[in-house]
Amino acid sequence: MKLNLIQDASNLQDKTVIVRVDYNVPLKEQDGQMVVRNDKRIQDSVKTINFLRENNCRIILISHLGRPGGEAKPELSLAPVAKHLTENLNLATKFSPDVVSDKNKNLIEELRPGEILLLENLRFKPGEKKNNPQLAEQLASYADIYVNEAFSTSHRAHASMVGISKHIPAYAGFHVQQEVNQLSKLLEEPETPFVMVIGGAKISDKVEAVKNLDKVASLVLVGGGVANNFLKAGGLETHKSYLEDKPADEKKEGVDYVKVAGELIEENKTEKILKDGYIPLPKILYPIDVKAAENPDSDVAEIINLSTGMKDTPEDKNMMYLDLGPRTIRLYQEMILQARTIFWNGPMGVFENDEFAEGTEAIARAIAKSGAKTILGGGDTIAAIKKFELEDRYDYVSSAGGASLDFLAGKKLPGLKVLTTTE
Ligand code: ADP
Ligand code: MG
């Protein structure tokens, strides 16, 4: 995939450029006003904005925020983001309370070179998610050039991601380029051993990425709720544990995710020799012991050893598996320290409760000090590394969730496809 890059655009000087950013940032109330709680995603767009300013462009920023469901919801206005850009990032930004309107035309005409205008939340219009051609055309009519700087929305064929590019030349911004380059490195000849660490809650979100990366990975370490599918498929009881056997997403109805896990185990039975070149291992590892309790808020937990043929005690029957056990942690640490490339998505346990945070913290630390090239992503995974104050210890932290998993699953993202000249 060869993207059209913004730095290669000819005649950028003095143009009006509409930039689709992802300012879907968490807000909080402070002194009766909404303010930005975390501006990572805004920061991600600054390089492109500054590049356009250096080229004397007039800049129109468009984004969604939350799920207003196609109507104006004042609490999901982007106005606080314009304020944040102006006051915290030294990028004076005007704001329009309309997504599309005649007034917008005037505001845009009044922009001087280097000035920035942020339009209201795109998802206040039902046409955004429906890729409505009129909405796309109206947005495109505001500018000469379109830039996608919203990698995390690129798996969505929305008006501001896809339809708009039919009308004006479309380019990838610097952050989109960075995400694509980093994630591509995992798919194209990663340095081996390449260890993939997968956790989190729902296997349905991750299974396609696991299947695709599995072709290049040396070893897959499974934890979190996802591990329960593998345990069950491997013939063990998971009792009251979280288990996604039927998907929550109705589009995937009929898929049996215990069976899917079983197939993955079967396909990867071939023993790999990884550790120090002499310990044989199957390619997919799942926990050999877990930390369990009767509920995720509990502060009393116990370790349950797991191996086929072991009898469950009557007490086990009320248990939820909520974290990796100590033997699993040691095993996974060993494997991680052998790796040259690591991709991690999904917490290893219910890390929000300190009682079940040990597995996630131990794995996060092992990855941080592995010396491997480390790439990680996922909203909750990022929350976990923040909790352990490790966020600066990895080579690349992707802020995109669904889009990066789709990318790693080998899918063509609609929002990126329109940035290539040969479709
Ligand atoms: P990410 O956002 O990083 O992709 P997910 O959204 O897939 O991660 O999963 C995160 C959630 O998974 C967390 O809220 C965590 O509490 C939950 N989780 C992890 N391990 C378990 C488990 N064993 N049982 C139930 N939930 C779990
Ligand atoms: Mg999540």
Short mmCIF file of C-alpha atoms and ligand atoms in Angstrom, two decimals:
data_model
loop_
_atom_site.label_atom_id
_atom_site.label_comp_id
_atom_site.label_asym_id
_atom_site.label_seq_id
_atom_site.Cartn_x
_atom_site.Cartn_y
_atom_site.Cartn_z
CA MET A 1 0.00 0.00 0.00
CA LYS A 2 1.52 3.29 -1.06
CA LEU A 3 -0.13 6.30 0.52
CA ASN A 4 -0.16 9.81 -0.93
CA LEU A 5 1.87 11.74 1.63
CA ILE A 6 1.10 15.31 2.60
CA GLN A 7 4.78 16.27 2.36
CA ASP A 8 4.73 15.18 -1.30
CA ALA A 9 1.72 17.30 -2.25
CA SER A 10 2.68 19.85 -4.88
CA ASN A 11 1.36 23.42 -4.75
CA LEU A 12 0.41 23.26 -1.11
CA GLN A 13 1.27 26.95 -0.64
CA ASP A 14 -1.69 29.16 0.25
CA LYS A 15 -4.24 26.35 -0.15
CA THR A 16 -7.24 25.73 2.06
CA VAL A 17 -6.81 22.28 3.60
CA ILE A 18 -9.50 20.29 5.42
CA VAL A 19 -7.95 17.90 7.94
CA ARG A 20 -9.93 14.99 9.40
CA VAL A 21 -8.50 14.55 12.88
CA ASP A 22 -9.52 12.29 15.76
CA TYR A 23 -10.38 14.65 18.60
CA ASN A 24 -12.56 12.04 20.25
CA VAL A 25 -10.89 12.91 23.57
CA PRO A 26 -12.11 12.43 27.13
CA LEU A 27 -13.66 15.58 28.62
CA LYS A 28 -14.33 16.48 32.24
CA GLU A 29 -16.17 19.22 34.03
CA GLN A 30 -14.06 21.84 35.76
CA ASP A 31 -15.48 24.96 37.36
CA GLY A 32 -18.73 24.46 35.45
CA GLN A 33 -16.99 24.09 32.08
CA MET A 34 -16.03 21.12 29.96
CA VAL A 35 -12.26 20.72 29.56
CA VAL A 36 -10.03 18.18 27.85
CA ARG A 37 -8.88 15.49 30.29
CA ASN A 38 -6.27 13.84 28.04
CA ASP A 39 -4.97 15.50 24.87
CA LYS A 40 -2.81 12.70 23.42
CA ARG A 41 -4.94 12.53 20.28
CA ILE A 42 -4.81 16.30 19.84
CA GLN A 43 -1.01 16.22 20.24
CA ASP A 44 -0.87 13.57 17.51
CA SER A 45 -2.18 16.11 14.98
CA VAL A 46 0.14 19.01 15.83
CA LYS A 47 2.94 18.07 13.43
CA THR A 48 0.58 18.13 10.45
CA ILE A 49 -1.07 21.37 11.55
CA ASN A 50 2.30 23.08 11.92
CA PHE A 51 3.47 21.77 8.56
CA LEU A 52 0.38 23.27 6.91
CA ARG A 53 0.89 26.56 8.72
CA GLU A 54 4.47 26.71 7.49
CA ASN A 55 3.04 26.38 4.00
CA ASN A 56 0.66 29.30 4.58
CA CYS A 57 -2.38 27.06 4.31
CA ARG A 58 -5.77 27.90 5.79
CA ILE A 59 -6.68 24.97 7.98
CA ILE A 60 -10.12 23.50 8.64
CA LEU A 61 -10.20 20.76 11.27
CA ILE A 62 -13.05 18.22 11.38
CA SER A 63 -13.63 15.45 13.92
CA HIS A 64 -16.19 13.40 15.76
CA LEU A 65 -16.57 13.24 19.54
CA GLY A 66 -18.40 10.44 21.32
CA ARG A 67 -21.67 9.01 20.08
CA PRO A 68 -24.25 11.78 19.69
CA GLY A 69 -26.24 9.50 17.35
CA GLY A 70 -26.77 12.00 14.51
CA GLU A 71 -28.12 14.91 16.55
CA ALA A 72 -26.64 17.91 18.34
CA LYS A 73 -25.77 17.11 21.97
CA PRO A 74 -24.26 20.15 23.75
CA GLU A 75 -22.19 17.97 26.09
CA LEU A 76 -20.45 16.48 23.04
CA SER A 77 -19.56 19.81 21.45
CA LEU A 78 -16.00 20.22 20.18
CA ALA A 79 -15.88 23.81 21.49
CA PRO A 80 -13.69 22.81 24.50
CA VAL A 81 -11.18 21.30 22.06
CA ALA A 82 -10.84 24.61 20.15
CA LYS A 83 -10.21 26.26 23.49
CA HIS A 84 -7.63 23.64 24.40
CA LEU A 85 -5.76 24.08 21.09
CA THR A 86 -5.72 27.83 21.64
CA GLU A 87 -4.86 27.97 25.33
CA ASN A 88 -2.77 24.84 25.90
CA LEU A 89 -1.10 24.13 22.57
CA ASN A 90 -0.48 27.65 21.36
CA LEU A 91 -2.51 27.04 18.19
CA ALA A 92 -5.10 29.83 18.03
CA THR A 93 -8.23 28.10 16.77
CA LYS A 94 -11.58 29.54 15.79
CA PHE A 95 -14.68 27.45 16.28
CA SER A 96 -17.83 27.06 14.22
CA PRO A 97 -20.93 25.72 15.98
CA ASP A 98 -22.06 24.21 12.66
CA VAL A 99 -20.84 21.11 10.82
CA VAL A 100 -22.05 22.52 7.51
CA SER A 101 -23.75 25.87 6.90
CA ASP A 102 -23.59 28.99 4.78
CA LYS A 103 -22.02 30.71 7.75
CA ASN A 104 -19.14 28.26 7.55
CA LYS A 105 -18.41 29.48 4.00
CA ASN A 106 -18.03 33.03 5.34
CA LEU A 107 -15.86 31.94 8.24
CA ILE A 108 -13.59 30.06 5.85
CA GLU A 109 -13.35 33.00 3.45
CA GLU A 110 -12.28 35.19 6.33
CA LEU A 111 -9.43 32.85 7.32
CA ARG A 112 -5.98 34.25 6.70
CA PRO A 113 -2.98 32.06 5.76
CA GLY A 114 -1.97 29.90 8.74
CA GLU A 115 -5.27 30.36 10.57
CA ILE A 116 -7.23 27.43 11.97
CA LEU A 117 -10.97 26.78 12.16
CA LEU A 118 -12.47 23.77 13.95
CA LEU A 119 -15.99 22.74 12.90
CA GLU A 120 -18.57 21.21 15.25
CA ASN A 121 -18.79 17.45 15.93
CA LEU A 122 -19.34 15.64 12.61
CA ARG A 123 -21.56 13.04 14.22
CA PHE A 124 -24.17 15.70 15.01
CA LYS A 125 -25.16 14.92 11.40
CA PRO A 126 -26.61 11.48 10.66
CA GLY A 127 -24.97 11.61 7.22
CA GLU A 128 -21.45 11.31 8.68
CA LYS A 129 -21.72 7.65 9.65
CA LYS A 130 -23.84 6.86 6.58
CA ASN A 131 -21.18 8.26 4.25
CA ASN A 132 -23.88 10.55 2.86
CA PRO A 133 -22.73 11.96 -0.52
CA GLN A 134 -24.23 15.44 0.07
CA LEU A 135 -22.51 15.84 3.41
CA ALA A 136 -19.22 14.64 1.91
CA GLU A 137 -19.57 17.08 -0.97
CA GLN A 138 -20.43 20.01 1.32
CA LEU A 139 -17.37 19.33 3.47
CA ALA A 140 -15.16 18.97 0.41
CA SER A 141 -16.48 22.27 -0.99
CA TYR A 142 -14.78 24.08 1.90
CA ALA A 143 -11.25 23.21 0.81
CA ASP A 144 -8.79 22.49 -2.00
CA ILE A 145 -7.11 19.53 -0.35
CA TYR A 146 -8.11 16.82 2.12
CA VAL A 147 -5.82 15.27 4.73
CA ASN A 148 -6.62 12.18 6.80
CA GLU A 149 -4.96 12.54 10.20
CA ALA A 150 -7.39 10.18 11.98
CA PHE A 151 -5.83 6.73 11.72
CA SER A 152 -8.04 5.48 14.55
CA THR A 153 -11.20 6.14 12.50
CA SER A 154 -9.77 4.80 9.25
CA HIS A 155 -11.61 1.48 9.57
CA ARG A 156 -14.89 3.41 9.17
CA ALA A 157 -16.29 4.32 5.73
CA HIS A 158 -17.79 7.61 6.93
CA ALA A 159 -18.43 10.80 4.94
CA SER A 160 -15.40 12.61 6.39
CA MET A 161 -13.16 9.55 5.90
CA VAL A 162 -14.19 8.25 2.48
CA GLY A 163 -16.88 10.26 0.63
CA ILE A 164 -15.00 13.56 0.91
CA SER A 165 -11.98 12.21 -0.98
CA LYS A 166 -14.05 11.77 -4.17
CA HIS A 167 -14.07 15.55 -4.65
CA ILE A 168 -10.60 16.85 -3.74
CA PRO A 169 -7.08 15.37 -3.67
CA ALA A 170 -6.53 13.27 -0.53
CA TYR A 171 -3.33 12.80 1.48
CA ALA A 172 -2.10 11.02 4.60
CA GLY A 173 -1.00 13.23 7.50
CA PHE A 174 2.18 12.57 9.49
CA HIS A 175 0.51 10.68 12.32
CA VAL A 176 -1.33 8.38 9.91
CA GLN A 177 2.00 7.71 8.21
CA GLN A 178 3.62 6.89 11.53
CA GLU A 179 0.88 4.45 12.57
CA VAL A 180 0.99 2.70 9.21
CA ASN A 181 4.80 2.45 9.25
CA GLN A 182 4.95 1.10 12.80
CA LEU A 183 2.19 -1.46 12.35
CA SER A 184 3.51 -2.54 8.93
CA LYS A 185 6.80 -3.45 10.59
CA LEU A 186 4.97 -6.18 12.50
CA LEU A 187 3.51 -7.69 9.34
CA GLU A 188 6.61 -7.38 7.18
CA GLU A 189 9.60 -9.32 8.39
CA PRO A 190 9.67 -8.47 12.09
CA GLU A 191 12.90 -9.36 13.86
CA THR A 192 12.46 -12.78 15.44
CA PRO A 193 11.60 -14.20 17.90
CA PHE A 194 8.39 -12.18 17.49
CA VAL A 195 6.21 -12.62 20.54
CA MET A 196 2.59 -11.53 20.47
CA VAL A 197 0.83 -10.93 23.78
CA ILE A 198 -2.97 -10.91 23.67
CA GLY A 199 -5.39 -10.26 26.50
CA GLY A 200 -8.42 -8.15 27.31
CA ALA A 201 -12.01 -9.13 27.44
CA LYS A 202 -13.50 -10.10 24.12
CA ILE A 203 -11.82 -12.59 21.83
CA SER A 204 -14.08 -11.54 18.92
CA ASP A 205 -12.29 -8.16 18.76
CA LYS A 206 -8.88 -9.76 18.45
CA VAL A 207 -9.14 -13.13 16.81
CA GLU A 208 -8.62 -11.96 13.23
CA ALA A 209 -5.50 -10.03 14.16
CA VAL A 210 -4.20 -13.08 16.03
CA LYS A 211 -4.86 -15.29 12.99
CA ASN A 212 -3.10 -12.93 10.62
CA LEU A 213 -0.12 -12.11 12.86
CA ASP A 214 0.16 -15.77 13.72
CA LYS A 215 1.69 -16.23 10.26
CA VAL A 216 4.68 -14.11 11.31
CA ALA A 217 4.73 -14.55 15.08
CA SER A 218 7.03 -17.04 16.78
CA LEU A 219 4.89 -17.31 19.87
CA VAL A 220 1.51 -16.09 21.09
CA LEU A 221 0.98 -15.57 24.83
CA VAL A 222 -2.67 -15.37 25.82
CA GLY A 223 -4.09 -13.83 29.00
CA GLY A 224 -7.13 -11.93 30.29
CA GLY A 225 -10.67 -12.95 29.48
CA VAL A 226 -9.47 -14.12 26.05
CA ALA A 227 -7.47 -16.89 27.76
CA ASN A 228 -10.69 -18.42 29.06
CA ASN A 229 -11.67 -19.36 25.50
CA PHE A 230 -8.39 -21.21 25.12
CA LEU A 231 -8.65 -22.91 28.51
CA LYS A 232 -12.16 -24.09 27.70
CA ALA A 233 -11.12 -25.25 24.24
CA GLY A 234 -8.21 -27.07 25.85
CA GLY A 235 -10.68 -29.09 27.94
CA LEU A 236 -10.60 -27.15 31.21
CA GLU A 237 -13.51 -25.72 33.16
CA THR A 238 -13.66 -21.93 33.43
CA HIS A 239 -16.59 -21.97 35.87
CA LYS A 240 -18.03 -18.48 36.43
CA SER A 241 -15.23 -16.73 34.50
CA TYR A 242 -15.95 -14.20 31.81
CA LEU A 243 -16.23 -16.22 28.62
CA GLU A 244 -17.29 -14.91 25.26
CA ASP A 245 -18.58 -18.08 23.71
CA LYS A 246 -21.19 -16.28 21.61
CA PRO A 247 -20.22 -12.82 20.31
CA ALA A 248 -21.92 -9.68 21.59
CA ASP A 249 -21.83 -8.23 18.08
CA GLU A 250 -24.88 -9.52 16.19
CA LYS A 251 -23.03 -9.31 12.87
CA LYS A 252 -20.85 -12.18 13.99
CA GLU A 253 -23.79 -14.31 15.09
CA GLY A 254 -23.29 -18.02 14.84
CA VAL A 255 -19.57 -17.93 15.58
CA ASP A 256 -18.55 -20.22 18.42
CA TYR A 257 -15.47 -18.61 19.93
CA VAL A 258 -14.48 -21.60 22.01
CA LYS A 259 -14.31 -23.56 18.77
CA VAL A 260 -12.31 -20.76 17.13
CA ALA A 261 -9.79 -20.92 20.01
CA GLY A 262 -9.68 -24.72 19.64
CA GLU A 263 -8.86 -24.40 15.95
CA LEU A 264 -6.05 -21.99 16.72
CA ILE A 265 -4.61 -24.41 19.27
CA GLU A 266 -4.89 -27.26 16.78
CA GLU A 267 -3.26 -25.34 13.92
CA ASN A 268 -0.37 -24.35 16.14
CA LYS A 269 0.31 -27.65 17.79
CA THR A 270 3.68 -27.97 16.11
CA GLU A 271 6.20 -27.60 18.82
CA LYS A 272 8.46 -24.59 18.55
CA ILE A 273 11.87 -24.55 20.10
CA LEU A 274 12.21 -21.12 21.57
CA LYS A 275 13.76 -20.72 24.96
CA ASP A 276 17.55 -20.72 24.78
CA GLY A 277 17.16 -22.91 21.73
CA TYR A 278 16.23 -26.02 23.67
CA ILE A 279 12.84 -25.93 25.34
CA PRO A 280 10.09 -27.11 23.00
CA LEU A 281 6.84 -25.16 23.17
CA PRO A 282 3.58 -25.08 21.30
CA LYS A 283 3.16 -21.76 19.52
CA ILE A 284 0.13 -20.59 21.48
CA LEU A 285 0.50 -20.55 25.25
CA TYR A 286 -2.33 -19.94 27.69
CA PRO A 287 -2.28 -19.85 31.50
CA ILE A 288 -1.10 -22.82 33.55
CA ASP A 289 -2.42 -21.18 36.70
CA VAL A 290 -4.76 -18.28 37.47
CA LYS A 291 -5.69 -15.95 40.27
CA ALA A 292 -9.38 -16.40 40.95
CA ALA A 293 -12.14 -15.00 43.14
CA GLU A 294 -15.90 -15.06 43.37
CA ASN A 295 -16.19 -11.62 41.79
CA PRO A 296 -13.96 -8.99 40.15
CA ASP A 297 -14.34 -6.55 43.09
CA SER A 298 -13.24 -9.10 45.63
CA ASP A 299 -10.20 -8.56 47.83
CA VAL A 300 -9.78 -12.22 48.63
CA ALA A 301 -8.26 -14.27 45.89
CA GLU A 302 -6.73 -17.67 45.47
CA ILE A 303 -4.40 -19.36 43.03
CA ILE A 304 -5.80 -22.23 41.01
CA ASN A 305 -3.40 -24.51 39.17
CA LEU A 306 -4.63 -25.57 35.79
CA SER A 307 -3.64 -28.57 33.79
CA THR A 308 -5.63 -31.13 31.95
CA GLY A 309 -6.70 -34.01 34.09
CA MET A 310 -6.68 -32.01 37.33
CA LYS A 311 -9.87 -32.29 39.35
CA ASP A 312 -11.78 -29.13 40.26
CA THR A 313 -12.57 -28.68 43.94
CA PRO A 314 -16.16 -27.83 44.94
CA GLU A 315 -14.93 -24.29 45.82
CA ASP A 316 -13.53 -23.81 42.30
CA LYS A 317 -17.05 -23.96 40.92
CA ASN A 318 -17.94 -20.48 42.17
CA MET A 319 -14.77 -18.93 40.84
CA MET A 320 -13.96 -16.39 38.17
CA TYR A 321 -10.45 -16.42 36.70
CA LEU A 322 -9.34 -12.81 37.00
CA ASP A 323 -5.56 -12.69 36.59
CA LEU A 324 -2.54 -14.78 35.60
CA GLY A 325 -1.15 -17.01 38.33
CA PRO A 326 2.52 -16.79 39.47
CA ARG A 327 3.77 -19.74 37.40
CA THR A 328 2.20 -18.33 34.26
CA ILE A 329 3.73 -14.93 34.99
CA ARG A 330 7.18 -16.54 35.29
CA LEU A 331 6.72 -18.52 32.09
CA TYR A 332 5.54 -15.49 30.11
CA GLN A 333 8.35 -13.32 31.51
CA GLU A 334 10.92 -15.87 30.33
CA MET A 335 9.43 -15.90 26.85
CA ILE A 336 9.20 -12.12 26.65
CA LEU A 337 12.85 -11.74 27.57
CA GLN A 338 13.82 -13.94 24.57
CA ALA A 339 11.90 -11.76 22.11
CA ARG A 340 13.32 -9.31 19.56
CA THR A 341 9.90 -7.96 18.56
CA ILE A 342 6.81 -7.74 20.80
CA PHE A 343 3.27 -6.70 20.07
CA TRP A 344 0.93 -6.40 23.06
CA ASN A 345 -2.79 -5.73 23.11
CA GLY A 346 -5.14 -6.35 26.02
CA PRO A 347 -4.61 -6.47 29.81
CA MET A 348 -3.71 -9.84 31.37
CA GLY A 349 -6.33 -9.52 34.09
CA VAL A 350 -8.86 -7.21 35.71
CA PHE A 351 -6.07 -4.72 36.40
CA GLU A 352 -8.55 -2.02 37.48
CA ASN A 353 -8.67 -3.88 40.82
CA ASP A 354 -5.19 -3.94 42.42
CA GLU A 355 -5.88 -7.47 43.60
CA PHE A 356 -5.87 -8.62 39.95
CA ALA A 357 -3.31 -6.20 38.48
CA GLU A 358 -0.19 -8.27 39.16
CA GLY A 359 -0.20 -10.23 35.88
CA THR A 360 -0.68 -7.12 33.75
CA GLU A 361 1.99 -5.20 35.67
CA ALA A 362 4.53 -8.03 35.52
CA ILE A 363 4.01 -8.47 31.78
CA ALA A 364 4.11 -4.70 31.19
CA ARG A 365 7.44 -4.51 33.07
CA ALA A 366 8.93 -7.52 31.30
CA ILE A 367 8.02 -6.01 27.91
CA ALA A 368 9.46 -2.64 28.96
CA LYS A 369 12.83 -4.13 29.82
CA SER A 370 13.00 -6.82 27.15
CA GLY A 371 15.29 -4.93 24.78
CA ALA A 372 12.97 -5.97 21.95
CA LYS A 373 11.22 -3.60 19.61
CA THR A 374 7.97 -3.09 21.47
CA ILE A 375 4.68 -1.98 19.99
CA LEU A 376 1.46 -1.88 21.93
CA GLY A 377 -2.06 -0.62 21.60
CA GLY A 378 -5.59 -0.67 22.96
CA GLY A 379 -7.45 1.81 25.17
CA ASP A 380 -7.35 -0.32 28.30
CA THR A 381 -3.79 -1.48 27.68
CA ILE A 382 -2.75 2.19 27.59
CA ALA A 383 -4.74 2.82 30.79
CA ALA A 384 -2.83 -0.06 32.40
CA ILE A 385 0.67 1.19 31.46
CA LYS A 386 -0.31 4.64 32.73
CA LYS A 387 -1.40 3.10 36.02
CA PHE A 388 2.03 1.46 36.35
CA GLU A 389 3.79 4.64 35.11
CA LEU A 390 5.46 2.78 32.28
CA GLU A 391 4.06 4.65 29.29
CA ASP A 392 7.44 6.04 28.17
CA ARG A 393 9.13 2.66 28.19
CA TYR A 394 7.94 1.29 24.84
CA ASP A 395 9.00 1.99 21.28
CA TYR A 396 5.53 2.72 20.00
CA VAL A 397 2.16 3.07 21.69
CA SER A 398 -0.66 3.12 19.16
CA SER A 399 -3.62 5.23 20.17
CA ALA A 400 -5.91 3.42 17.75
CA GLY A 401 -7.88 0.39 18.92
CA GLY A 402 -10.18 -1.13 16.32
CA ALA A 403 -8.34 0.41 13.37
CA SER A 404 -4.97 -1.02 14.39
CA LEU A 405 -6.46 -4.47 14.99
CA ASP A 406 -8.14 -4.38 11.56
CA PHE A 407 -4.86 -3.26 10.02
CA LEU A 408 -3.01 -6.11 11.72
CA ALA A 409 -5.75 -8.51 10.60
CA GLY A 410 -4.64 -7.64 7.06
CA LYS A 411 -7.84 -5.80 6.16
CA LYS A 412 -7.78 -2.85 3.79
CA LEU A 413 -8.99 0.13 5.82
CA PRO A 414 -11.48 2.20 3.79
CA GLY A 415 -10.08 5.49 5.09
CA LEU A 416 -6.56 4.56 3.91
CA LYS A 417 -7.61 3.06 0.60
CA VAL A 418 -8.80 6.47 -0.60
CA LEU A 419 -5.33 7.91 0.10
CA THR A 420 -3.71 5.72 -2.52
CA THR A 421 -3.61 6.58 -6.21
CA THR A 422 -3.81 2.98 -7.38
CA GLU A 423 -6.97 1.65 -5.76
P1 ADP B 1 -7.90 -2.98 25.09
O1 ADP B 1 -8.80 -1.78 25.29
O2 ADP B 1 -6.51 -2.73 25.58
O3 ADP B 1 -7.94 -3.49 23.68
P2 ADP B 1 -9.94 -4.77 26.01
O4 ADP B 1 -10.94 -3.68 25.84
O5 ADP B 1 -10.01 -5.90 25.08
O6 ADP B 1 -8.46 -4.16 26.01
O7 ADP B 1 -10.06 -5.41 27.47
C1 ADP B 1 -9.91 -4.69 28.64
C2 ADP B 1 -10.76 -5.24 29.75
O8 ADP B 1 -10.57 -6.64 29.90
C3 ADP B 1 -10.39 -4.64 31.05
O9 ADP B 1 -11.43 -3.80 31.48
C4 ADP B 1 -10.17 -5.82 31.99
O10 ADP B 1 -10.78 -5.66 33.26
C5 ADP B 1 -10.83 -6.95 31.25
N1 ADP B 1 -10.28 -8.26 31.62
C6 ADP B 1 -9.00 -8.63 31.61
N2 ADP B 1 -8.85 -9.89 32.09
C7 ADP B 1 -10.09 -10.32 32.40
C8 ADP B 1 -10.60 -11.53 32.96
N3 ADP B 1 -9.80 -12.55 33.27
N4 ADP B 1 -11.92 -11.62 33.16
C9 ADP B 1 -12.73 -10.59 32.85
N5 ADP B 1 -12.32 -9.42 32.33
C10 ADP B 1 -11.01 -9.27 32.10
MG MG B 2 -10.92 -1.63 25.55
#
